[in-house]
PDB file of C-alpha atoms in Angstrom:
ATOM      1  CA  UNK A   1      11.893 -24.543 -82.620  1.00 53.00           C
ATOM      2  CA  UNK A   2      11.306 -21.001 -81.556  1.00 56.00           C
ATOM      3  CA  UNK A   3      14.127 -18.720 -80.478  1.00 55.00           C
ATOM      4  CA  UNK A   4      13.290 -16.252 -77.726  1.00 53.00           C
ATOM      5  CA  UNK A   5      15.190 -12.999 -77.366  1.00 56.00           C
ATOM      6  CA  UNK A   6      17.787 -14.766 -75.209  1.00 59.00           C
ATOM      7  CA  UNK A   7      18.716 -16.958 -78.223  1.00 59.00           C
ATOM      8  CA  UNK A   8      17.858 -20.241 -76.511  1.00 78.00           C
ATOM      9  CA  UNK A   9      15.927 -22.813 -78.541  1.00 89.00           C
ATOM     10  CA  UNK A  10      12.514 -23.698 -77.129  1.00 90.00           C
ATOM     11  CA  UNK A  11      10.521 -26.828 -77.808  1.00 92.00           C
ATOM     12  CA  UNK A  12       6.911 -26.452 -78.876  1.00 94.00           C
ATOM     13  CA  UNK A  13       5.873 -27.327 -75.303  1.00 94.00           C
ATOM     14  CA  UNK A  14       8.241 -24.765 -73.794  1.00 94.00           C
ATOM     15  CA  UNK A  15       7.072 -22.104 -76.241  1.00 95.00           C
ATOM     16  CA  UNK A  16       3.437 -22.888 -75.379  1.00 96.00           C
ATOM     17  CA  UNK A  17       4.134 -22.530 -71.651  1.00 96.00           C
ATOM     18  CA  UNK A  18       5.898 -19.208 -72.242  1.00 95.00           C
ATOM     19  CA  UNK A  19       3.097 -17.860 -74.455  1.00 95.00           C
ATOM     20  CA  UNK A  20       0.379 -19.127 -72.071  1.00 95.00           C
ATOM     21  CA  UNK A  21       2.103 -17.369 -69.163  1.00 94.00           C
ATOM     22  CA  UNK A  22       2.530 -14.171 -71.185  1.00 94.00           C
ATOM     23  CA  UNK A  23      -1.191 -14.094 -72.030  1.00 96.00           C
ATOM     24  CA  UNK A  24      -2.309 -14.514 -68.412  1.00 96.00           C
ATOM     25  CA  UNK A  25      -2.054 -10.852 -67.291  1.00 95.00           C
ATOM     26  CA  UNK A  26      -4.279  -9.742 -70.187  1.00 96.00           C
ATOM     27  CA  UNK A  27      -6.899 -12.344 -69.230  1.00 97.00           C
ATOM     28  CA  UNK A  28      -6.877 -11.065 -65.665  1.00 97.00           C
ATOM     29  CA  UNK A  29      -7.034  -7.406 -66.717  1.00 96.00           C
ATOM     30  CA  UNK A  30      -9.997  -8.014 -69.034  1.00 97.00           C
ATOM     31  CA  UNK A  31     -11.911  -9.942 -66.363  1.00 97.00           C
ATOM     32  CA  UNK A  32     -11.164  -7.329 -63.696  1.00 97.00           C
ATOM     33  CA  UNK A  33     -12.285  -4.533 -66.042  1.00 97.00           C
ATOM     34  CA  UNK A  34     -15.816  -5.945 -66.244  1.00 97.00           C
ATOM     35  CA  UNK A  35     -18.368  -4.033 -64.176  1.00 97.00           C
ATOM     36  CA  UNK A  36     -19.404  -6.773 -61.690  1.00 95.00           C
ATOM     37  CA  UNK A  37     -23.048  -5.695 -61.674  1.00 94.00           C
ATOM     38  CA  UNK A  38     -23.352  -6.038 -65.469  1.00 95.00           C
ATOM     39  CA  UNK A  39     -22.378  -9.691 -66.056  1.00 94.00           C
ATOM     40  CA  UNK A  40     -25.738 -10.262 -67.730  1.00 93.00           C
ATOM     41  CA  UNK A  41     -24.764  -7.868 -70.557  1.00 96.00           C
ATOM     42  CA  UNK A  42     -24.881  -9.344 -74.042  1.00 95.00           C
ATOM     43  CA  UNK A  43     -24.680  -7.280 -77.249  1.00 95.00           C
ATOM     44  CA  UNK A  44     -27.252  -9.464 -79.013  1.00 95.00           C
ATOM     45  CA  UNK A  45     -29.773 -12.079 -77.802  1.00 92.00           C
ATOM     46  CA  UNK A  46     -27.783 -14.784 -79.594  1.00 91.00           C
ATOM     47  CA  UNK A  47     -24.492 -13.766 -77.960  1.00 92.00           C
ATOM     48  CA  UNK A  48     -23.087 -15.145 -74.743  1.00 92.00           C
ATOM     49  CA  UNK A  49     -23.350 -12.768 -71.811  1.00 93.00           C
ATOM     50  CA  UNK A  50     -20.211 -11.330 -70.222  1.00 95.00           C
ATOM     51  CA  UNK A  51     -20.634 -13.731 -67.303  1.00 93.00           C
ATOM     52  CA  UNK A  52     -21.041 -16.678 -69.650  1.00 91.00           C
ATOM     53  CA  UNK A  53     -17.828 -15.724 -71.449  1.00 94.00           C
ATOM     54  CA  UNK A  54     -15.915 -15.582 -68.158  1.00 94.00           C
ATOM     55  CA  UNK A  55     -17.422 -18.985 -67.266  1.00 91.00           C
ATOM     56  CA  UNK A  56     -16.252 -20.277 -70.659  1.00 90.00           C
ATOM     57  CA  UNK A  57     -12.698 -19.069 -69.975  1.00 93.00           C
ATOM     58  CA  UNK A  58     -12.789 -20.842 -66.600  1.00 91.00           C
ATOM     59  CA  UNK A  59     -14.082 -24.031 -68.232  1.00 87.00           C
ATOM     60  CA  UNK A  60     -11.306 -23.900 -70.847  1.00 88.00           C
ATOM     61  CA  UNK A  61      -8.638 -23.645 -68.119  1.00 89.00           C
ATOM     62  CA  UNK A  62     -10.279 -26.420 -66.120  1.00 87.00           C
ATOM     63  CA  UNK A  63     -10.534 -28.647 -69.204  1.00 84.00           C
ATOM     64  CA  UNK A  64      -6.823 -28.153 -69.940  1.00 88.00           C
ATOM     65  CA  UNK A  65      -5.983 -29.118 -66.352  1.00 88.00           C
ATOM     66  CA  UNK A  66      -8.069 -32.286 -66.713  1.00 83.00           C
ATOM     67  CA  UNK A  67      -6.441 -33.117 -70.054  1.00 83.00           C
ATOM     68  CA  UNK A  68      -2.955 -32.870 -68.527  1.00 85.00           C
ATOM     69  CA  UNK A  69      -3.997 -34.541 -65.269  1.00 75.00           C
ATOM     70  CA  UNK A  70      -5.729 -37.621 -66.618  1.00 68.00           C
ATOM     71  CA  UNK A  71      -3.368 -38.287 -69.481  1.00 58.00           C
ATOM     72  CA  UNK A  72      -6.351 -39.463 -71.514  1.00 57.00           C
ATOM     73  CA  UNK A  73      -6.161 -38.934 -75.226  1.00 47.00           C
ATOM     74  CA  UNK A  74      -9.784 -37.843 -75.302  1.00 51.00           C
ATOM     75  CA  UNK A  75     -10.898 -34.456 -74.055  1.00 48.00           C
ATOM     76  CA  UNK A  76     -14.537 -33.492 -73.733  1.00 49.00           C
ATOM     77  CA  UNK A  77     -15.040 -29.891 -72.731  1.00 50.00           C
ATOM     78  CA  UNK A  78     -18.683 -30.400 -71.797  1.00 50.00           C
ATOM     79  CA  UNK A  79     -19.189 -26.760 -72.773  1.00 47.00           C
ATOM     80  CA  UNK A  80     -22.649 -25.525 -73.576  1.00 48.00           C
ATOM     81  CA  UNK A  81     -23.609 -22.351 -75.370  1.00 45.00           C
ATOM     82  CA  UNK A  82     -25.036 -20.828 -72.175  1.00 46.00           C
ATOM     83  CA  UNK A  83     -23.320 -22.655 -69.295  1.00 50.00           C
ATOM     84  CA  UNK A  84     -25.357 -23.346 -66.171  1.00 52.00           C
ATOM     85  CA  UNK A  85     -22.909 -21.840 -63.682  1.00 53.00           C
ATOM     86  CA  UNK A  86     -23.108 -19.135 -61.066  1.00 56.00           C
ATOM     87  CA  UNK A  87     -22.223 -16.056 -63.060  1.00 58.00           C
ATOM     88  CA  UNK A  88     -23.319 -13.531 -60.497  1.00 67.00           C
ATOM     89  CA  UNK A  89     -20.145 -12.963 -58.461  1.00 88.00           C
ATOM     90  CA  UNK A  90     -17.234 -11.753 -60.559  1.00 93.00           C
ATOM     91  CA  UNK A  91     -14.654 -11.965 -57.748  1.00 93.00           C
ATOM     92  CA  UNK A  92     -15.473 -15.657 -57.261  1.00 92.00           C
ATOM     93  CA  UNK A  93     -15.184 -16.275 -60.999  1.00 93.00           C
ATOM     94  CA  UNK A  94     -11.795 -14.536 -61.132  1.00 95.00           C
ATOM     95  CA  UNK A  95     -10.616 -16.559 -58.118  1.00 94.00           C
ATOM     96  CA  UNK A  96     -11.733 -19.763 -59.865  1.00 93.00           C
ATOM     97  CA  UNK A  97      -9.876 -18.751 -63.036  1.00 94.00           C
ATOM     98  CA  UNK A  98      -6.728 -18.096 -60.986  1.00 95.00           C
ATOM     99  CA  UNK A  99      -7.061 -21.452 -59.204  1.00 95.00           C
ATOM    100  CA  UNK A 100      -7.293 -23.319 -62.506  1.00 93.00           C
ATOM    101  CA  UNK A 101      -4.428 -21.250 -63.953  1.00 95.00           C
ATOM    102  CA  UNK A 102      -2.137 -22.252 -61.067  1.00 96.00           C
ATOM    103  CA  UNK A 103      -3.241 -25.900 -61.363  1.00 95.00           C
ATOM    104  CA  UNK A 104      -2.518 -25.880 -65.095  1.00 95.00           C
ATOM    105  CA  UNK A 105       0.903 -24.326 -64.450  1.00 94.00           C
ATOM    106  CA  UNK A 106       1.702 -27.271 -62.161  1.00 94.00           C
ATOM    107  CA  UNK A 107       0.471 -29.802 -64.734  1.00 93.00           C
ATOM    108  CA  UNK A 108       2.373 -28.170 -67.602  1.00 93.00           C
ATOM    109  CA  UNK A 109       5.605 -28.226 -65.591  1.00 91.00           C
ATOM    110  CA  UNK A 110       5.245 -31.977 -65.100  1.00 91.00           C
ATOM    111  CA  UNK A 111       4.293 -32.711 -68.731  1.00 91.00           C
ATOM    112  CA  UNK A 112       7.282 -33.907 -70.748  1.00 91.00           C
ATOM    113  CA  UNK A 113       7.751 -33.678 -74.525  1.00 91.00           C
ATOM    114  CA  UNK A 114       6.693 -37.324 -74.999  1.00 91.00           C
ATOM    115  CA  UNK A 115       3.337 -36.715 -73.270  1.00 90.00           C
ATOM    116  CA  UNK A 116       2.978 -33.414 -75.166  1.00 93.00           C
ATOM    117  CA  UNK A 117       3.283 -35.297 -78.452  1.00 92.00           C
ATOM    118  CA  UNK A 118       0.868 -38.136 -77.609  1.00 88.00           C
ATOM    119  CA  UNK A 119      -2.225 -38.363 -79.833  1.00 83.00           C
ATOM    120  CA  UNK A 120      -5.191 -36.435 -78.564  1.00 77.00           C
ATOM    121  CA  UNK A 121      -8.604 -35.497 -79.763  1.00 75.00           C
ATOM    122  CA  UNK A 122     -11.443 -33.237 -78.818  1.00 75.00           C
ATOM    123  CA  UNK A 123     -14.840 -34.871 -78.469  1.00 70.00           C
ATOM    124  CA  UNK A 124     -18.347 -33.570 -77.953  1.00 68.00           C
ATOM    125  CA  UNK A 125     -20.534 -34.788 -75.109  1.00 63.00           C
ATOM    126  CA  UNK A 126     -21.869 -37.644 -77.265  1.00 65.00           C
ATOM    127  CA  UNK A 127     -18.255 -38.740 -77.871  1.00 67.00           C
ATOM    128  CA  UNK A 128     -18.218 -37.650 -81.510  1.00 65.00           C
ATOM    129  CA  UNK A 129     -14.632 -36.751 -82.409  1.00 70.00           C
ATOM    130  CA  UNK A 130     -14.493 -33.068 -83.357  1.00 74.00           C
ATOM    131  CA  UNK A 131     -10.774 -32.911 -84.138  1.00 76.00           C
ATOM    132  CA  UNK A 132      -7.653 -35.042 -83.855  1.00 81.00           C
ATOM    133  CA  UNK A 133      -4.267 -33.675 -82.903  1.00 87.00           C
ATOM    134  CA  UNK A 134      -1.662 -34.171 -80.198  1.00 89.00           C
ATOM    135  CA  UNK A 135      -2.138 -33.309 -76.521  1.00 90.00           C
ATOM    136  CA  UNK A 136      -0.006 -30.231 -77.208  1.00 94.00           C
ATOM    137  CA  UNK A 137      -2.082 -29.408 -80.274  1.00 92.00           C
ATOM    138  CA  UNK A 138      -5.313 -29.572 -78.268  1.00 89.00           C
ATOM    139  CA  UNK A 139      -3.745 -27.281 -75.643  1.00 93.00           C
ATOM    140  CA  UNK A 140      -2.728 -24.794 -78.357  1.00 95.00           C
ATOM    141  CA  UNK A 141      -6.268 -24.835 -79.762  1.00 91.00           C
ATOM    142  CA  UNK A 142      -7.640 -24.206 -76.259  1.00 91.00           C
ATOM    143  CA  UNK A 143      -5.289 -21.230 -75.858  1.00 95.00           C
ATOM    144  CA  UNK A 144      -6.278 -19.802 -79.248  1.00 95.00           C
ATOM    145  CA  UNK A 145      -9.957 -20.249 -78.382  1.00 93.00           C
ATOM    146  CA  UNK A 146      -9.458 -18.539 -75.023  1.00 95.00           C
ATOM    147  CA  UNK A 147      -7.644 -15.603 -76.680  1.00 97.00           C
ATOM    148  CA  UNK A 148     -10.507 -15.317 -79.181  1.00 97.00           C
ATOM    149  CA  UNK A 149     -13.120 -15.214 -76.413  1.00 96.00           C
ATOM    150  CA  UNK A 150     -11.013 -12.767 -74.384  1.00 97.00           C
ATOM    151  CA  UNK A 151     -11.096 -10.456 -77.413  1.00 96.00           C
ATOM    152  CA  UNK A 152     -14.835 -10.910 -77.677  1.00 96.00           C
ATOM    153  CA  UNK A 153     -15.201 -10.117 -73.972  1.00 97.00           C
ATOM    154  CA  UNK A 154     -12.972  -7.032 -74.296  1.00 97.00           C
ATOM    155  CA  UNK A 155     -15.472  -5.546 -76.774  1.00 97.00           C
ATOM    156  CA  UNK A 156     -18.182  -5.787 -74.110  1.00 98.00           C
ATOM    157  CA  UNK A 157     -16.349  -3.701 -71.498  1.00 97.00           C
ATOM    158  CA  UNK A 158     -16.956  -0.174 -72.792  1.00 96.00           C
ATOM    159  CA  UNK A 159     -20.692  -0.703 -73.579  1.00 96.00           C
ATOM    160  CA  UNK A 160     -20.993  -2.157 -70.056  1.00 97.00           C
ATOM    161  CA  UNK A 161     -19.595   1.084 -68.632  1.00 96.00           C
ATOM    162  CA  UNK A 162     -16.083  -0.181 -67.913  1.00 96.00           C
ATOM    163  CA  UNK A 163     -12.597   0.893 -68.899  1.00 95.00           C
ATOM    164  CA  UNK A 164     -10.862  -1.212 -71.563  1.00 95.00           C
ATOM    165  CA  UNK A 165      -7.419  -2.372 -70.387  1.00 94.00           C
ATOM    166  CA  UNK A 166      -4.253  -2.758 -72.414  1.00 91.00           C
ATOM    167  CA  UNK A 167      -4.037  -6.176 -74.022  1.00 92.00           C
ATOM    168  CA  UNK A 168      -1.139  -6.114 -76.532  1.00 89.00           C
ATOM    169  CA  UNK A 169      -0.731  -2.359 -76.582  1.00 85.00           C
ATOM    170  CA  UNK A 170      -2.529   0.719 -75.373  1.00 84.00           C
ATOM    171  CA  UNK A 171      -6.313   0.987 -75.541  1.00 85.00           C
ATOM    172  CA  UNK A 172      -8.251   4.233 -75.776  1.00 82.00           C
ATOM    173  CA  UNK A 173      -8.643   3.918 -71.982  1.00 84.00           C
ATOM    174  CA  UNK A 174      -5.276   2.586 -70.771  1.00 84.00           C
ATOM    175  CA  UNK A 175      -1.586   2.856 -71.658  1.00 85.00           C
ATOM    176  CA  UNK A 176       0.353  -0.211 -72.780  1.00 87.00           C
ATOM    177  CA  UNK A 177       1.125  -2.693 -70.027  1.00 81.00           C
ATOM    178  CA  UNK A 178       4.755  -2.737 -68.931  1.00 78.00           C
ATOM    179  CA  UNK A 179       6.362  -6.043 -69.971  1.00 71.00           C
ATOM    180  CA  UNK A 180       7.357  -8.326 -67.130  1.00 67.00           C
ATOM    181  CA  UNK A 181      10.994  -9.359 -67.064  1.00 63.00           C
ATOM    182  CA  UNK A 182      11.420 -13.080 -67.720  1.00 59.00           C
TER     183      UNK A 182
END
């Protein structure tokens, strides 16, 4: 159990939902800070481009929605190293991310602790099991992966000509974000 500042015990599922919601503004700020005409930027030929990273974040949200929606114990992200998606219009990508975020919020609200604790696993496209955990565990891993890729994407912003936003504190370009009251 985790105790928030209010002193109320939270279940693992409740803590995940709180943390996932708290991370959302930073995801939006990083995506909005990208220069929309530079989505093809990549720091190295082997790296994903900025647009591909945003597409990956969208796919992660969408995959989490599908995991909660279907109730299946098996989750296949279908992610590829360089996804074949339209990565040319940043506003459309941000709108898609927001749509999947709202859909996941709805699914998480309807997911009870029993469903959260059901066995789950992550599989590759050929159905090879990559890891076994619970549905909640797979969702945590997806959040950690998304935070990792958000950090990666944040390092692209300045070389692309953008202004790096606050994520957990001030950046060289922006003051710390004001915390939202809960």
